[in-house]
GROMACS .gro file of C-alpha atoms in nm:
model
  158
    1UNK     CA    1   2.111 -15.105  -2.119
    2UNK     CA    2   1.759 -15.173  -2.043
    3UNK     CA    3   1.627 -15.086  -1.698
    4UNK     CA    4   1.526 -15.391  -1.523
    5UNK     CA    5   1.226 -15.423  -1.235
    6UNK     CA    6   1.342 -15.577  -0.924
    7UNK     CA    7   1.127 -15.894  -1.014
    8UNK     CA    8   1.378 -15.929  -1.352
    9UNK     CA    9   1.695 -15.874  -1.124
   10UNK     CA   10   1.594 -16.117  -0.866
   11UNK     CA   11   1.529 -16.391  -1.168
   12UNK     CA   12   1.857 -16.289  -1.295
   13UNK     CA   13   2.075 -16.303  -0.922
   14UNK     CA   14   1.869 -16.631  -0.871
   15UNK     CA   15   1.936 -16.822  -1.244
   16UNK     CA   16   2.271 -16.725  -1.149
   17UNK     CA   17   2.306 -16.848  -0.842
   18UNK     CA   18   2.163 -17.216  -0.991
   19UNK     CA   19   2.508 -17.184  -1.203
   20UNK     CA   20   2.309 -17.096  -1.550
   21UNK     CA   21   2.537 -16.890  -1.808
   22UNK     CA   22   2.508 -16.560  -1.838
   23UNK     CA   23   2.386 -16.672  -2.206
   24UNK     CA   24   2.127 -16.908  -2.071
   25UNK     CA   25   1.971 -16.611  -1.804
   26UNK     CA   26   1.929 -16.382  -2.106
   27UNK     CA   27   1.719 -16.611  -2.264
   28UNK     CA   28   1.518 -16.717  -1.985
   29UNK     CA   29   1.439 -16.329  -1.934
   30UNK     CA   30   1.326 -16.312  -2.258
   31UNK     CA   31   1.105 -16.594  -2.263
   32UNK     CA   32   0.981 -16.525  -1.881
   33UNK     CA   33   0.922 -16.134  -1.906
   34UNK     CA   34   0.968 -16.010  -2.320
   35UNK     CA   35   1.299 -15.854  -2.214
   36UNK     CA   36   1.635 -15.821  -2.412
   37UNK     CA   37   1.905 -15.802  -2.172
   38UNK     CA   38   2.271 -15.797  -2.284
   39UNK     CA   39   2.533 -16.086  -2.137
   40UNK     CA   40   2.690 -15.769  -2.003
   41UNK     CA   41   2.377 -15.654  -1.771
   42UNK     CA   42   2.335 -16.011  -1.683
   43UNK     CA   43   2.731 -16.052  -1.610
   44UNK     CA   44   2.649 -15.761  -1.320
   45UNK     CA   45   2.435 -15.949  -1.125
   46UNK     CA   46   2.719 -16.199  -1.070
   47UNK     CA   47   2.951 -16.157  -0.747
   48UNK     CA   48   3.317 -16.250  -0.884
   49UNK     CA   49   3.232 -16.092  -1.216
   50UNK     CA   50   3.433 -15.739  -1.283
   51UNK     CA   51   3.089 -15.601  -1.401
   52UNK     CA   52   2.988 -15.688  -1.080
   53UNK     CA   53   3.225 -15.492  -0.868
   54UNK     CA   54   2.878 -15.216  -0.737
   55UNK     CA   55   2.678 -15.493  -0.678
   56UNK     CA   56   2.463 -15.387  -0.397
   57UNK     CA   57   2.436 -15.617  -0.040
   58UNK     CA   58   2.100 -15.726  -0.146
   59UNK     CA   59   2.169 -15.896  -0.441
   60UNK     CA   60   2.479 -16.100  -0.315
   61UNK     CA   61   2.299 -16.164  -0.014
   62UNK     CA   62   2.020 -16.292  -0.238
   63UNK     CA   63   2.337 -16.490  -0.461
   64UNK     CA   64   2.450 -16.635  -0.161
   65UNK     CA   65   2.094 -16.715   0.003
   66UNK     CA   66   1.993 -16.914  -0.362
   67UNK     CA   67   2.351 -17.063  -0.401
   68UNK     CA   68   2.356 -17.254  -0.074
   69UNK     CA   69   2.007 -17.377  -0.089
   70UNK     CA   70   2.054 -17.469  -0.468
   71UNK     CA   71   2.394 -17.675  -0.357
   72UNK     CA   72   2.162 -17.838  -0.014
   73UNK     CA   73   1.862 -17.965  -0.169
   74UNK     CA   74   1.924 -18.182  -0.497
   75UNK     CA   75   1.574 -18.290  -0.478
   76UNK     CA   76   1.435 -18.011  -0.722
   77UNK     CA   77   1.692 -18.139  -0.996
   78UNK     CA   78   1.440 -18.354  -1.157
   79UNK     CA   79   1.716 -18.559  -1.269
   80UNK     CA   80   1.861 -18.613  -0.970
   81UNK     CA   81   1.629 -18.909  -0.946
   82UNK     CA   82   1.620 -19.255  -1.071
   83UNK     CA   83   1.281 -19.282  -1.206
   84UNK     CA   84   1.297 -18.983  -1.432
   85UNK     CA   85   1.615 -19.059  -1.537
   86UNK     CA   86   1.430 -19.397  -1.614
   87UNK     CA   87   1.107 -19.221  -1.792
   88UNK     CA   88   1.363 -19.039  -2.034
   89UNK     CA   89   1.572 -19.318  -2.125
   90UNK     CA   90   1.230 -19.523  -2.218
   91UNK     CA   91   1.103 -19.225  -2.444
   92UNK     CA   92   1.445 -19.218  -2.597
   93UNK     CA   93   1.477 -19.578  -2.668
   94UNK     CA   94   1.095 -19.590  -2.836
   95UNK     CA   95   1.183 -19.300  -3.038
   96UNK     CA   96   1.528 -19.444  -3.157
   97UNK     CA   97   1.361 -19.791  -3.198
   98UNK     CA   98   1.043 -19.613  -3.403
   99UNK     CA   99   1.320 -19.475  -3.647
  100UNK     CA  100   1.490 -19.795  -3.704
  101UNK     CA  101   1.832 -19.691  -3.472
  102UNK     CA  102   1.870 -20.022  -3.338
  103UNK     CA  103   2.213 -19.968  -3.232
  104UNK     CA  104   2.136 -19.660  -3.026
  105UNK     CA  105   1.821 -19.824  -2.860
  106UNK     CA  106   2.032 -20.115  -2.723
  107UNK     CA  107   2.271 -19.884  -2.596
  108UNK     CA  108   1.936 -19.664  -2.382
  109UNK     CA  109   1.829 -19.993  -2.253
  110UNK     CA  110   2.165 -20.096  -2.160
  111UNK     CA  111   2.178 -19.765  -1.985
  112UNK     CA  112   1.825 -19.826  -1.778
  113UNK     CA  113   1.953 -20.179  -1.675
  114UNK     CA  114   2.327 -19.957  -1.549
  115UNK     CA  115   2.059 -19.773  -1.381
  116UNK     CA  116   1.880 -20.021  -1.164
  117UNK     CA  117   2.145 -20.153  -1.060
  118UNK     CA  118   2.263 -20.400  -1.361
  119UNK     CA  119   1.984 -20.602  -1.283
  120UNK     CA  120   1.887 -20.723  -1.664
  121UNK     CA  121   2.248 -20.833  -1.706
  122UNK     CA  122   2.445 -21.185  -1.615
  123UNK     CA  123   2.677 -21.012  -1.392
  124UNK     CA  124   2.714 -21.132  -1.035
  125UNK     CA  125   2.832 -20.880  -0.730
  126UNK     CA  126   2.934 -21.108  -0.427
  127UNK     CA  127   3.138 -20.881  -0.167
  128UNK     CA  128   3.351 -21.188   0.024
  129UNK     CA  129   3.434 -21.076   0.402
  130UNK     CA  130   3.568 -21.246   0.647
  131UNK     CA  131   3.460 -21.336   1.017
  132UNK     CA  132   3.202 -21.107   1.146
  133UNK     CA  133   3.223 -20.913   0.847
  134UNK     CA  134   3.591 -20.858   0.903
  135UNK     CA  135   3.863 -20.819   0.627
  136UNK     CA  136   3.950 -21.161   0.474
  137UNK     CA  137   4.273 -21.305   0.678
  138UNK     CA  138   4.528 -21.370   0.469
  139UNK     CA  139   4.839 -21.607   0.582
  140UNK     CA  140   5.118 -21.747   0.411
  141UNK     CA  141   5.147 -22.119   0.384
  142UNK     CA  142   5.517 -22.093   0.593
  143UNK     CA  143   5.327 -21.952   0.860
  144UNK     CA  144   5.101 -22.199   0.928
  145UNK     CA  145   5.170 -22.459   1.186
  146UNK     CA  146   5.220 -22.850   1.117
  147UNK     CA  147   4.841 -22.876   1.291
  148UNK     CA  148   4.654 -22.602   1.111
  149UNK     CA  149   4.803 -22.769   0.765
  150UNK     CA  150   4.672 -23.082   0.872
  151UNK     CA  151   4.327 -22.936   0.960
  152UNK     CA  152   4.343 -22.776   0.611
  153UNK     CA  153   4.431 -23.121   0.421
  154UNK     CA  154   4.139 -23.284   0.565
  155UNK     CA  155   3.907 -23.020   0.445
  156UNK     CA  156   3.875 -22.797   0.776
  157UNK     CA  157   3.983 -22.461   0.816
  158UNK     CA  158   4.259 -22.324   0.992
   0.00000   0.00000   0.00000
């Protein structure tokens, strides 16, 4: 196994942490720093892991640090938000609708109106309450009294 600088091991604990595969961390450390590292090194950065049974305070502190930030903030997950979910699905559909894939370019821009909210479709949303924003009463017919069916007959309410 290769020996790693602390910089590697903290990319590794971190990537980790952010729920990438062991798999996915050994090519990111590769690509990042010109290292090979086996799935087994990588697997011994990760607290739950059996290769992970010496891992020292600092790096699980470090796990646990990264792992609760990662699961607060959202925000950095680019696609966590609406308009570059939006930018994707418009290069997709262009690039179906440039090679002639109708079928899958209807379906992207049927996805981008889903995504704002249905708003390029003929579908209504009412939401019905009742008074003051209430739940709708409901009553049964035999409840009501001779006056209130009256009321309702000539086109009041009861």
């Amino acid at each position: 196994m290769a020996a790693l600088s602390d910089d590697v091991k903290r990319r590794i604990v971190q990537d980790l942490a952010c729920f990438d595969t062991p798999s996915q961390v050994a090519k990111a450390i590769k690509a990042e720093f010109g290292l090979i590292v086996p799935l087994q090194q990588v697997e011994a950065y990760q607290p739950g892991k059996t290769a992970a049974a010496k891992l020292s305070k600092r790096w699980l502190t470090i796990f646990e640090e990264t792992r609760k930030a990662f699961l607060e903030d959202t925000s950095q997950v680019a696609i966590s938000h609406r308009a570059v979910r939006l930018r994707a699905l418009n290069r997709m559909a262009a690039k179906a609708e440039d090679k002639g894939n109708m079928a899958l370019a209807a379906q992207l821009l049927e996805q981008a109106a889903k995504e704002v909210g249905e708003s390029y479709t003929n579908r209504f949303k009412h939401e019905l309450t009742g008074k003051d924003g209430g739940p709708i009463e409901t009553r049964k017919s035999k409840d009501l009294t001779d006056e209130e069916l009256a009321a309702i007959a000539a086109g009041g309410s009861a």
